[in-house]
C-alpha positions as a printed Julia matrix, in Angstrom:
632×3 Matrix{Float64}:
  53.78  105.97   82.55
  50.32  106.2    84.53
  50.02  108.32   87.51
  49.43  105.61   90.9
  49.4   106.53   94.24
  52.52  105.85   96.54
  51.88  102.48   98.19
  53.72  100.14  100.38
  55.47   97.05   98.98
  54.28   93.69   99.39
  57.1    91.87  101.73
  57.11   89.45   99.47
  58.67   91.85   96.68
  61.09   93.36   99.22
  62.54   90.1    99.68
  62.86   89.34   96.08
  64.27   93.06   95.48
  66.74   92.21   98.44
  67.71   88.9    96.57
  68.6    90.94   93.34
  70.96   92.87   95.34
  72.49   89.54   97.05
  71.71   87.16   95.39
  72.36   87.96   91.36
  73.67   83.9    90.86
  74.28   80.55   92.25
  77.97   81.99   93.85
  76.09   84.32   95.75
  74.31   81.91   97.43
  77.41   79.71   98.2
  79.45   83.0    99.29
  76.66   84.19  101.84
  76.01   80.32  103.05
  79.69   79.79  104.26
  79.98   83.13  105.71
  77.2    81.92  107.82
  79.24   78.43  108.69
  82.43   80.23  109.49
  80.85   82.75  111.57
  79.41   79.55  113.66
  82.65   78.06  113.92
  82.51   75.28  111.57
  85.73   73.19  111.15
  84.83   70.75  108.16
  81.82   72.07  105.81
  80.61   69.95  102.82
  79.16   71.58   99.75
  76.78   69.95   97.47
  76.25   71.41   93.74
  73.81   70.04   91.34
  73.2    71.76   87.83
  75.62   74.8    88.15
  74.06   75.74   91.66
  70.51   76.13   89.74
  68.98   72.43   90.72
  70.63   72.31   93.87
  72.86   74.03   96.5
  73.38   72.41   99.62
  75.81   73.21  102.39
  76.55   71.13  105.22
  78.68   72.5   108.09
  79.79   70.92  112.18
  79.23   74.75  113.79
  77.27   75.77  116.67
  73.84   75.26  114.93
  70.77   77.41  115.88
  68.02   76.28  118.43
  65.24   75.19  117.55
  62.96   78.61  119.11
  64.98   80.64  116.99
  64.69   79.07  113.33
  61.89   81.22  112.57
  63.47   84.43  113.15
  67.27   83.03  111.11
  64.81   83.11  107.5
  63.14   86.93  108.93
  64.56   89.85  107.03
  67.09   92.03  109.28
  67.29   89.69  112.33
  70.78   88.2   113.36
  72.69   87.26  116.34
  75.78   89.03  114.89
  75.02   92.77  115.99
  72.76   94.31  118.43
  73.91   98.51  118.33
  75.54  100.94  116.39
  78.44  100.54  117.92
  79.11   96.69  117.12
  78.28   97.55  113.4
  80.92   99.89  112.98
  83.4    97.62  114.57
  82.27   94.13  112.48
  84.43   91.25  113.11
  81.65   88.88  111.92
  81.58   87.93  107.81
  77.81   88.76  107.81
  75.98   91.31  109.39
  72.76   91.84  108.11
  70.49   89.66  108.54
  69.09   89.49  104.71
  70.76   86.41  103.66
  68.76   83.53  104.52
  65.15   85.42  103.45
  66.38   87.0   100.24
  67.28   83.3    99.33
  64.38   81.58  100.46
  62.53   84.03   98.88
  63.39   82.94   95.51
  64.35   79.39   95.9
  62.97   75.98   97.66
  64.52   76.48  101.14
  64.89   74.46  104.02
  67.33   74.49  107.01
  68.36   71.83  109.68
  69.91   72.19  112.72
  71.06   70.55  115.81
  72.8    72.54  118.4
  74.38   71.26  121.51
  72.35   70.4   124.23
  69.13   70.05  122.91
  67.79   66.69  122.34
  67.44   66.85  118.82
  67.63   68.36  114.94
  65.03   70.76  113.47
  63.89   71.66  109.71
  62.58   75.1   108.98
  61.22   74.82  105.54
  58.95   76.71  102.8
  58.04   73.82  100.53
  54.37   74.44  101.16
  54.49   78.21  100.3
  54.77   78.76  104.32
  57.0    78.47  106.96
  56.66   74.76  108.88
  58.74   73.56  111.61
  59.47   70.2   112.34
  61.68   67.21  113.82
  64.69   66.54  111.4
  67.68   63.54  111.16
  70.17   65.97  110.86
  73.63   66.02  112.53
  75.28   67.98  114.58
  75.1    71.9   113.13
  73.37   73.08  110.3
  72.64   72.29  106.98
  70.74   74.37  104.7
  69.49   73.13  101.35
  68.6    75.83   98.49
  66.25   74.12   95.16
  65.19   75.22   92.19
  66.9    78.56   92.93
  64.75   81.59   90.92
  61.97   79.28   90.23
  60.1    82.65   91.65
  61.27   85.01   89.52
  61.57   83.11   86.04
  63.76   86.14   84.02
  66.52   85.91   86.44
  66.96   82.61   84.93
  67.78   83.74   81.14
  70.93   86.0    82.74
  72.52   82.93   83.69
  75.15   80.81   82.34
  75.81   77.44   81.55
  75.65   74.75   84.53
  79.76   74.21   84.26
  80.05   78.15   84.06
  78.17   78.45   87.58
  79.19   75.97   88.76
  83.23   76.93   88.1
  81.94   80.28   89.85
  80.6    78.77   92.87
  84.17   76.9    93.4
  86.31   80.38   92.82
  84.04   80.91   96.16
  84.81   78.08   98.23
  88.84   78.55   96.83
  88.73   82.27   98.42
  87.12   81.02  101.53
  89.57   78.1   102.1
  92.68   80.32  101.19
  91.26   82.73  104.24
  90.74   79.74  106.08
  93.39   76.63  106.42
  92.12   75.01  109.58
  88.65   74.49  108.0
  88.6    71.1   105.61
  86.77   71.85  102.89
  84.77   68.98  100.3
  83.31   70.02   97.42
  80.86   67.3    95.5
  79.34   68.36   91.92
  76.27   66.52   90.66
  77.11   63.96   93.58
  81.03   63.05   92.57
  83.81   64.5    94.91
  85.24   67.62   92.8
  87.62   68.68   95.64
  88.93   68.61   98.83
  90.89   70.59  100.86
  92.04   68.97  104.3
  93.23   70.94  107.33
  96.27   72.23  106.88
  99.3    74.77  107.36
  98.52   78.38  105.38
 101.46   77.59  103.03
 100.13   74.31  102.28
  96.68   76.0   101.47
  98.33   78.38   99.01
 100.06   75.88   97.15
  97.37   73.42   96.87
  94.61   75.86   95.72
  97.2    78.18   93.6
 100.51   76.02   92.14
 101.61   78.17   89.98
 102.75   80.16   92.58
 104.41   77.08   94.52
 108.32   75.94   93.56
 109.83   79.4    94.47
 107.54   81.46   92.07
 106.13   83.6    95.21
 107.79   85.57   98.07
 106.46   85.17  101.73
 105.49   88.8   102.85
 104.85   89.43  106.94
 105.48   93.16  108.07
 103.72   95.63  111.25
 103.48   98.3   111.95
 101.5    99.78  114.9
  98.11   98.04  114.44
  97.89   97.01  110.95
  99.31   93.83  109.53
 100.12   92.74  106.03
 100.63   89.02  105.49
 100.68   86.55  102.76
 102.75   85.89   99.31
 103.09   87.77   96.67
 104.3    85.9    92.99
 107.89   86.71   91.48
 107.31   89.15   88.1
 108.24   86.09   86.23
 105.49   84.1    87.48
 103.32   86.91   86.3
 100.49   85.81   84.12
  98.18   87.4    81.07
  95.23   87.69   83.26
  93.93   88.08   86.69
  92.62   85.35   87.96
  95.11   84.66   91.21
  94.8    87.96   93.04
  93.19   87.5    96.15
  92.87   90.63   98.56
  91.61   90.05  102.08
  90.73   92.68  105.13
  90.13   91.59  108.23
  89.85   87.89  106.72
  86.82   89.31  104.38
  88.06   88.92  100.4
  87.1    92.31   99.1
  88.34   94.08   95.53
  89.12   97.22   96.28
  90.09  100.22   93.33
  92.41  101.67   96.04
  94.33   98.52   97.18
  94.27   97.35   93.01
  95.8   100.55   92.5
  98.64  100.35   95.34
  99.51   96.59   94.21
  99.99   97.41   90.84
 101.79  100.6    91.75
 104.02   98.11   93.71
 104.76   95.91   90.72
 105.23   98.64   87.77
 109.05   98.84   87.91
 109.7    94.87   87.94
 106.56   93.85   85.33
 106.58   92.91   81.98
 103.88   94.27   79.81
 100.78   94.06   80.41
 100.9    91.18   82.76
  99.18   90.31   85.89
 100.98   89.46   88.87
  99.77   86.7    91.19
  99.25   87.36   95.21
  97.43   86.35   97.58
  97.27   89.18  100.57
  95.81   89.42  104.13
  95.22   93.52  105.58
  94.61   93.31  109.33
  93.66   96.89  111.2
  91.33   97.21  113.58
  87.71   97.28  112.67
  86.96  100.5   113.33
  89.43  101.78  110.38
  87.59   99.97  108.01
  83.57  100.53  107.2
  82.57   96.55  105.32
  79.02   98.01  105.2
  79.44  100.14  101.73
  77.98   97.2    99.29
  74.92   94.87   99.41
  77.7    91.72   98.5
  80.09   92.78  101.2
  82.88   92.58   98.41
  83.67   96.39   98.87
  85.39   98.29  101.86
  86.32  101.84  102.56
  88.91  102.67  105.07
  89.36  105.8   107.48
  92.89  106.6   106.45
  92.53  105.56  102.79
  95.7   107.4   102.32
  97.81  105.75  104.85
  96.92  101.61  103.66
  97.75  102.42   99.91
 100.68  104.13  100.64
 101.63  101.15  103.36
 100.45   98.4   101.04
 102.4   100.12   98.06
 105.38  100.63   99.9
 105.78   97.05  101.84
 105.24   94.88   98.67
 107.73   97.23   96.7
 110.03   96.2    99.72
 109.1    92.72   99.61
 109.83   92.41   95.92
 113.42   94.42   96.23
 115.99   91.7    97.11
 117.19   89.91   94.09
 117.39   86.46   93.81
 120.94   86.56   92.94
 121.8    86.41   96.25
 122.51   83.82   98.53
 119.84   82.54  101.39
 121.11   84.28  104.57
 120.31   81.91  107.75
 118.56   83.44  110.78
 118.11   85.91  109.34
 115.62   88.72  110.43
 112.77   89.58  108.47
 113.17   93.83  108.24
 112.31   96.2   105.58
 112.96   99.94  105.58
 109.36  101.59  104.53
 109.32  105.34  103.97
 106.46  106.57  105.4
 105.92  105.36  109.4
 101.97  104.61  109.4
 101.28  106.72  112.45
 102.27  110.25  111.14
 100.48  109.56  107.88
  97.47  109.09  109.89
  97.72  112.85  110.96
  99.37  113.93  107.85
  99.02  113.46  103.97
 102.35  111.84  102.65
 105.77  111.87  102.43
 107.2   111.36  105.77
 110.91  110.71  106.51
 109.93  108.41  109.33
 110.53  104.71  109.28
 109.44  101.72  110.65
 110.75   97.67  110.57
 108.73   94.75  110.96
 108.91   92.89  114.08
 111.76   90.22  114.32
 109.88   88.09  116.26
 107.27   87.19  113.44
 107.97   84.55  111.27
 106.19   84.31  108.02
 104.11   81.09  106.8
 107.27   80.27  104.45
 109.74   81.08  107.71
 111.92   84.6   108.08
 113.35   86.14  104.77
 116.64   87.24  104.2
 117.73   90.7   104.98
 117.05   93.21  101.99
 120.14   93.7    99.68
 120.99   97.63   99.52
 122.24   98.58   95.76
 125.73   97.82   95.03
 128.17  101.04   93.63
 128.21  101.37   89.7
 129.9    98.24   88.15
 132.97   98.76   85.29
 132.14  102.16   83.25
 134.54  103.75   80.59
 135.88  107.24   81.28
 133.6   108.05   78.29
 130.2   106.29   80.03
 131.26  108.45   82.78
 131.43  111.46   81.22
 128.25  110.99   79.61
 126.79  110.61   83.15
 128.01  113.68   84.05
 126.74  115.58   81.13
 123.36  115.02   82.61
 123.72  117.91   84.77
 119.57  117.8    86.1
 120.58  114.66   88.14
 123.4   116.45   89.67
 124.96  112.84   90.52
 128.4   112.93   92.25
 131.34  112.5    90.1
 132.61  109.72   92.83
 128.96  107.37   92.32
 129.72  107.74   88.55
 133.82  106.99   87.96
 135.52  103.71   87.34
 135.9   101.73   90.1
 140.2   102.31   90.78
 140.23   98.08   90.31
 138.44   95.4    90.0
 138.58   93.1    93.23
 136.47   89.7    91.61
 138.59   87.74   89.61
 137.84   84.15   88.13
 138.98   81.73   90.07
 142.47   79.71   88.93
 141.96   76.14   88.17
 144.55   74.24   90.07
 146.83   71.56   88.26
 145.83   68.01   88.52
 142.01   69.47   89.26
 139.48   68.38   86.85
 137.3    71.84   87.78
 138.02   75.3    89.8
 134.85   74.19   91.91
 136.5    73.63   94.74
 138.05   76.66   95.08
 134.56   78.29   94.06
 132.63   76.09   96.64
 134.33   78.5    99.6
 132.58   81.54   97.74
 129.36   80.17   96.5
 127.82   82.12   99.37
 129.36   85.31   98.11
 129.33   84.88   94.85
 125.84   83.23   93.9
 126.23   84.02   90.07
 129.31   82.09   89.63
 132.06   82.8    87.9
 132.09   83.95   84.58
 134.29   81.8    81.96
 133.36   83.48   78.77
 130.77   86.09   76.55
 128.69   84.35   74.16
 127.38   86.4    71.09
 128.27   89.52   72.69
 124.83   89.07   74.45
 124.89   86.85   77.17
 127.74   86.25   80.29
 128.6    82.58   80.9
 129.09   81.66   84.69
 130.09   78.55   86.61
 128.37   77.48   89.5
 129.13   74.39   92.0
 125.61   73.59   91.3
 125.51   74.45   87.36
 125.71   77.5    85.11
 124.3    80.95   85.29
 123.46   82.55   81.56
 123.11   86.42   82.3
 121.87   89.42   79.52
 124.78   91.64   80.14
 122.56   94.87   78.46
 119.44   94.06   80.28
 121.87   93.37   83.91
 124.03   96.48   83.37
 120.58   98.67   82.76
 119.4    97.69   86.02
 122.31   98.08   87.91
 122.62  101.68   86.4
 119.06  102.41   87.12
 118.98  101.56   90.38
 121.84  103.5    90.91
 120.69  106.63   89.18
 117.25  105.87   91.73
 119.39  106.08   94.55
 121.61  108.96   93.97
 118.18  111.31   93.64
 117.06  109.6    96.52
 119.68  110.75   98.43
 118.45  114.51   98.01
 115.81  116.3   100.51
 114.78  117.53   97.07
 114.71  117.3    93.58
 116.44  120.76   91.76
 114.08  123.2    90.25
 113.98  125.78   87.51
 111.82  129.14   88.04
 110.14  129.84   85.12
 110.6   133.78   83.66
 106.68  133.66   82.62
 104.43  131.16   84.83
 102.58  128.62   82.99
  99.06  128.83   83.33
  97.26  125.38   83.5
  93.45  124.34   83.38
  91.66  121.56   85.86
  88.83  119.97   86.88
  87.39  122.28   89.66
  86.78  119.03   91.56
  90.77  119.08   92.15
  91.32  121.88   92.99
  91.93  121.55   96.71
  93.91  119.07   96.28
  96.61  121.66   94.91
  96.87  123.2    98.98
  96.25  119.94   99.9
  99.82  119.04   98.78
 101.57  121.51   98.78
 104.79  120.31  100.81
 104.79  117.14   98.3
 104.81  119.6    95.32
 107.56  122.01   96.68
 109.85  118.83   97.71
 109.31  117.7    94.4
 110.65  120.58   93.0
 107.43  122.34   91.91
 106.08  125.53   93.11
 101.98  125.87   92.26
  99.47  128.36   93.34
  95.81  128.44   92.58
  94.48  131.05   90.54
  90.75  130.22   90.75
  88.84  126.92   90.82
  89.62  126.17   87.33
  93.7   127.49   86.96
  96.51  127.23   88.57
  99.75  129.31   87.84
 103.1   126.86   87.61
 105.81  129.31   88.7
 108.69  126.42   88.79
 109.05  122.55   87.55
 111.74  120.05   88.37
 114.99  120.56   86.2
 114.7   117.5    84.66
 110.91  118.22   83.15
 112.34  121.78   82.38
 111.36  122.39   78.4
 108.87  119.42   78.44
 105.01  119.91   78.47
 103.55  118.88   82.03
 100.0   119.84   81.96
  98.94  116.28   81.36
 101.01  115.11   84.05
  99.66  117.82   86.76
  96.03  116.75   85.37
  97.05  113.61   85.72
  98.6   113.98   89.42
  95.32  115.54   90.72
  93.37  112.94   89.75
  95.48  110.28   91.67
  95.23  112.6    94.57
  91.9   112.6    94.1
  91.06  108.94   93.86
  93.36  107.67   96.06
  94.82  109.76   98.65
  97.92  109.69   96.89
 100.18  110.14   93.64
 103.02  108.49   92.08
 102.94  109.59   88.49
 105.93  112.58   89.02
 108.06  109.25   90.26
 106.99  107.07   87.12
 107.44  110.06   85.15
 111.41  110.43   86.73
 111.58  106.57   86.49
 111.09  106.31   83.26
 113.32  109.26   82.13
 115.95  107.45   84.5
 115.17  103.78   82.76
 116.11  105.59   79.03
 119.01  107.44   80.52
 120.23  103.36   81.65
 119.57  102.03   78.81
 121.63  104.33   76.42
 124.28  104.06   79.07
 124.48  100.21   79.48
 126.91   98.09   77.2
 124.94   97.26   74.22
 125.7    93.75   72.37
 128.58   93.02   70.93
 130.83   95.23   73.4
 133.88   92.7    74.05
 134.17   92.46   77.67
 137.54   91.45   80.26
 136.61   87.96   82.53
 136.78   90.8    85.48
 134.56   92.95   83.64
 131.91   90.12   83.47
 132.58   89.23   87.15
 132.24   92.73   88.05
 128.95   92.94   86.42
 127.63   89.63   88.37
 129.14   90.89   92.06
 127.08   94.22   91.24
 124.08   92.16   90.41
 124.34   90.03   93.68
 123.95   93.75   95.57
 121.34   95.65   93.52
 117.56   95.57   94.35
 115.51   94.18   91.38
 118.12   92.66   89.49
 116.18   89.56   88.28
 114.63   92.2    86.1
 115.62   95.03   83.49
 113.93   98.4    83.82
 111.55   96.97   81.06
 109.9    93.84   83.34
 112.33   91.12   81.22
 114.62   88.61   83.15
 118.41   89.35   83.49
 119.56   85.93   84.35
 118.69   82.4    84.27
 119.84   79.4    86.21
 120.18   75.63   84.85
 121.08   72.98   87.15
 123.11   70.08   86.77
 120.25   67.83   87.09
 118.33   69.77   84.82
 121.15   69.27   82.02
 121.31   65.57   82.63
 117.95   65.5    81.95
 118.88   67.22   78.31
 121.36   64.4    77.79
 119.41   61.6    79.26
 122.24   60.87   81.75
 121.66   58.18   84.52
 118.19   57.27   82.33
């Protein structure tokens, strides 16, 4: 390349750089357009597509407007009305900020804007159809309307990276859904090519949800509303059976901005890994509230990035509030009045000032109701259900978990029994209808295959995998019983292990040092490159780690914190449950089977086996009509 002389750019080709950075397709344009409305206020906004966003973009909304001496400087580069200092930019409460919207888009596109504010007498139109800036009277109505044509007509190539018109347009409308999911009291019309494609009226959050997302209406999704101190996590997140083979319905929103973030990706599907299927994608739709000076929004040109303060402190929150959200099984009965409460580990405060791990913890407050009403109190995890003396002794030969004899032994009797049918009764469901509270499984009446359970319900039948039940009962159990300890048993190696990092991690080896020691390691650091393992957990004892530590650093590294020791334990603890639960075929007692289903209405996560795969299944009366065409 030629030698030339350092020169100033043309404005001109700073505002078409600036619209490469903003505005890279027709979305963009709709996405920075209604950030604009809702920041006036707007309550009903109208947008106009024609040709995938390419012909046409035009979006009408009822907010404040902008006078008419102040048009010329809303299409300048870097003026707006929504900062004036330092100060107010790192404590944005405003969707835009910058001030480049409006002139990297007229810079590339046929622009014009109308507005009428109140109180002056009546609509202007800034435009740049004759290649300059012209001011003029206008019919508008009240607020603003701005009208984007022929968008890249400048710039030609930008064209050819395009896709189809139904493609754009389709992208353009994922916008307006995120927007109207953030915001419920806005009605919302969408026309394409001039015929009404959708509308969403004013309406309660729930309402929004459902309309924009069904699949996660009809019980498929869990309300989620919890505190603590000044942040606030709201929203619903889907059941792991509504989980789907891509990711299309995750929605993540801070401070009512939709953002995708790596860190709060990570602590969602950190959330979800002991309840999911495969390699499914679970469905949510989330709302992060803090105050704006914990969060920096100005880290991308699109505004679709964040970074947080205490980046350590929000995953670990996040992580730890859905895992609670997603704990109480379904198998148990609605509990009226009652007071939405979930026992985090980890208080937010303290892991402000410190790293992780804190025994502190914290409850949401009872007077918030979520947009789906309060949610039952959180099930704790029943004792072990019927186990032979020989299941029991093959607990105990596990000696790493060091599990009590007394969380492992045969329950001295079994206290549910079916229910007698009474002579001269055509069905036991009335002396089941006292119970159904109790005992939401049913009853069970018999063990078909040696697979599944068979229970009676007022309402229907229950069909339960007694393997895949039994393994999460046992799991759950085996969870809670190393829970329990202030720390997990170690073994002191005769001759350390020597193990080579990434010098990039290697403060993060001091850095956690209290989380490695109550996790039953003991590290030092040798130099930047090696670190000397001088004990591991008993239950990794023999096994090689180095991966895993590798592994661990980098998690530390990315995101502030590390879970792969716990998935590591979790999935030794799944196999342990699986070879210990009764495999098909075992012939069990009626109070064997109920034994399993009162365990099942008690354990966290018993909708699903260790492996993501449902335990249990429901069919209604009506539902079995329907088979049999009854009343048709």
């Amino acid at each position: 390349m030629t030698h030339r002389p350092i020169s100033l750019l043309p404005d001109v080709l700073i505002s078409q750089i600036a619209a490469g950075e903003v505005v890279d397709r027709p979305a963009s344009v709709v996405k920075e357009l209604l950030e604009n409305a809702l920041d006036a206020g707007a309550t009903e906004i109208t947008i106009r597509i024609d040709g995938g966003g390419i012909q046409r973009i035009c979006i009408q909304d009822n907010g404040k407007g902008i006078p008419k001496d102040e048009l010329e400087l809303a299409v300048t580069r870097h003026a707006t009305s929504k900062i004036l200092s330092l100060n107010e930019l790192e404590s944005v409460l405003s969707l835009g900020f910058r001030g480049e919207a409006l002139a990297s888009i007229a810079s590339v596109s046929q622009f014009s804007l109308s507005s009428y504010p109140a109180g002056q007498a009546s609509a202007y139109c800034i435009s740049n159809q004759s290649g300059q800036w012209q001011i003029e009277p206008s019919p508008a109505s009240p607020g603003t309307t701005v009208d984007v044509q022929s968008l890249y007509f400048s710039t030609p190539a930008r064209r050819k990276f395009l896709k189809t018109e139904q493609t754009e347009f389709f992208h353009c409308l994922d916008v307006v859904k995120r927007m109207a999911l953030a915001n419920p009291t806005v009605t919302w019309l969408v026309y394409r090519d001039g015929k009404l494609q959708s509308r969403f009226q004013e309406s309660s959050w729930s309402a929004r949800v459902f309309s924009i997302l069904e699949p996660m209406a009809n019980g498929a999704s869990k309300p989620i509303e919890v505190q603590v101190a000044d942040m606030q996590l709201h929203g619903a997140v889907g059941l792991p059976d509504a989980a789907r083979g891509k990711g299309d319905m995750q929605f993540f929103y801070v401070n009512g901005r939709f953002v995708k973030d790596k860190l709060i990706a990570h602590a969602v599907r950190s959330a979800y890994e002991d309840v999911l299927h495969g390699d499914k994608y679970p469905a949510f739709v989330l709302f992060l509230n803090l105050p704006p000076t914990e969060v920096d929004v100005n880290v991308h040109p699109a505004k679709t990035e964040v970074r947080f303060r205490n980046a350590r402190a929000v995953h670990q929150w996040v992580r730890q509030s859905i895992q609670a959200c997603l704990a109480p099984s379904r198998a148990v009965a609605p509990v009226s009045g009652a007071v939405a409460s979930s026992d985090i580990v980890e208080d937010y405060d303290s892991s402000r000032s410190t790293s992780t791990g804190s025994s502190n913890t914290w409850r949401s407050s009872s007077a918030v109701s979520g947009p789906y009403g309060t949610m039952p109190a959180q099930p704790k995890s029943a004792a072990l259900p019927f186990l032979r003396e020989e299941l029991a002794d093959y607990i105990q030969a596990y000696r790493p978990l060091e599990l009590n004899s007394s969380s492992v032994s045969r329950p001295a009797q079994i206290t549910a029994q079916p229910k007698a049918v009474e002579a001269g009764s055509s069905s036991g469901f009335a002396d089941q209808a006292e119970s159904a509270d109790q005992e939401y499984l049913g009853q069970a009446i018999a063990q078909v295959h040696g697979i599944y359970i068979l229970a009676l319900r007022p309402d229907g039948m229950v069909v339960v995998d007694m393997h895949a039940a039994h393994e999460r009962v046992l799991y759950e159990q085996f969870k809670n019983a190393l829970d329990t300890q202030k720390t997990i048993s170690s073994q002191e190696l005769l001759v350390p292990l020597l193990v080579q990092i990434d010098p990039r991690l290697a403060s993060e080896v001091d850095n956690g040092q209290h989380l490695w020691q109550k996790l039953g390691f003991r590290l030092s650091l040798i130099s930047a490159q090696e670190i000397a393992v001088r004990a591991v957990p008993t239950m990794l004892a023999g096994q090689d780690f180095s991966a895993l530590l590798q592994q661990w650093l980098e998690d530390l590294h990315q995101y502030g914190v590390a879970h792969v020791l716990e998935r590591q334990r979790n999935e030794w603890l799944a196999g342990l449950a699986c070879h210990t639960a009764v495999r098909a075929n075992r012939k069990l007692t009626l109070p064997e089977m109920n034994a399993l289903l009162r365990s099942m209405e008690s354990t966290e996560r018993s909708d699903q086996c260790n492996h993501g795969r449902p335990t249990w299944r429901h069919f209604s009366l009506s539902e079995m009509d329907k088979w049999f065409l009854r009343g048709q």
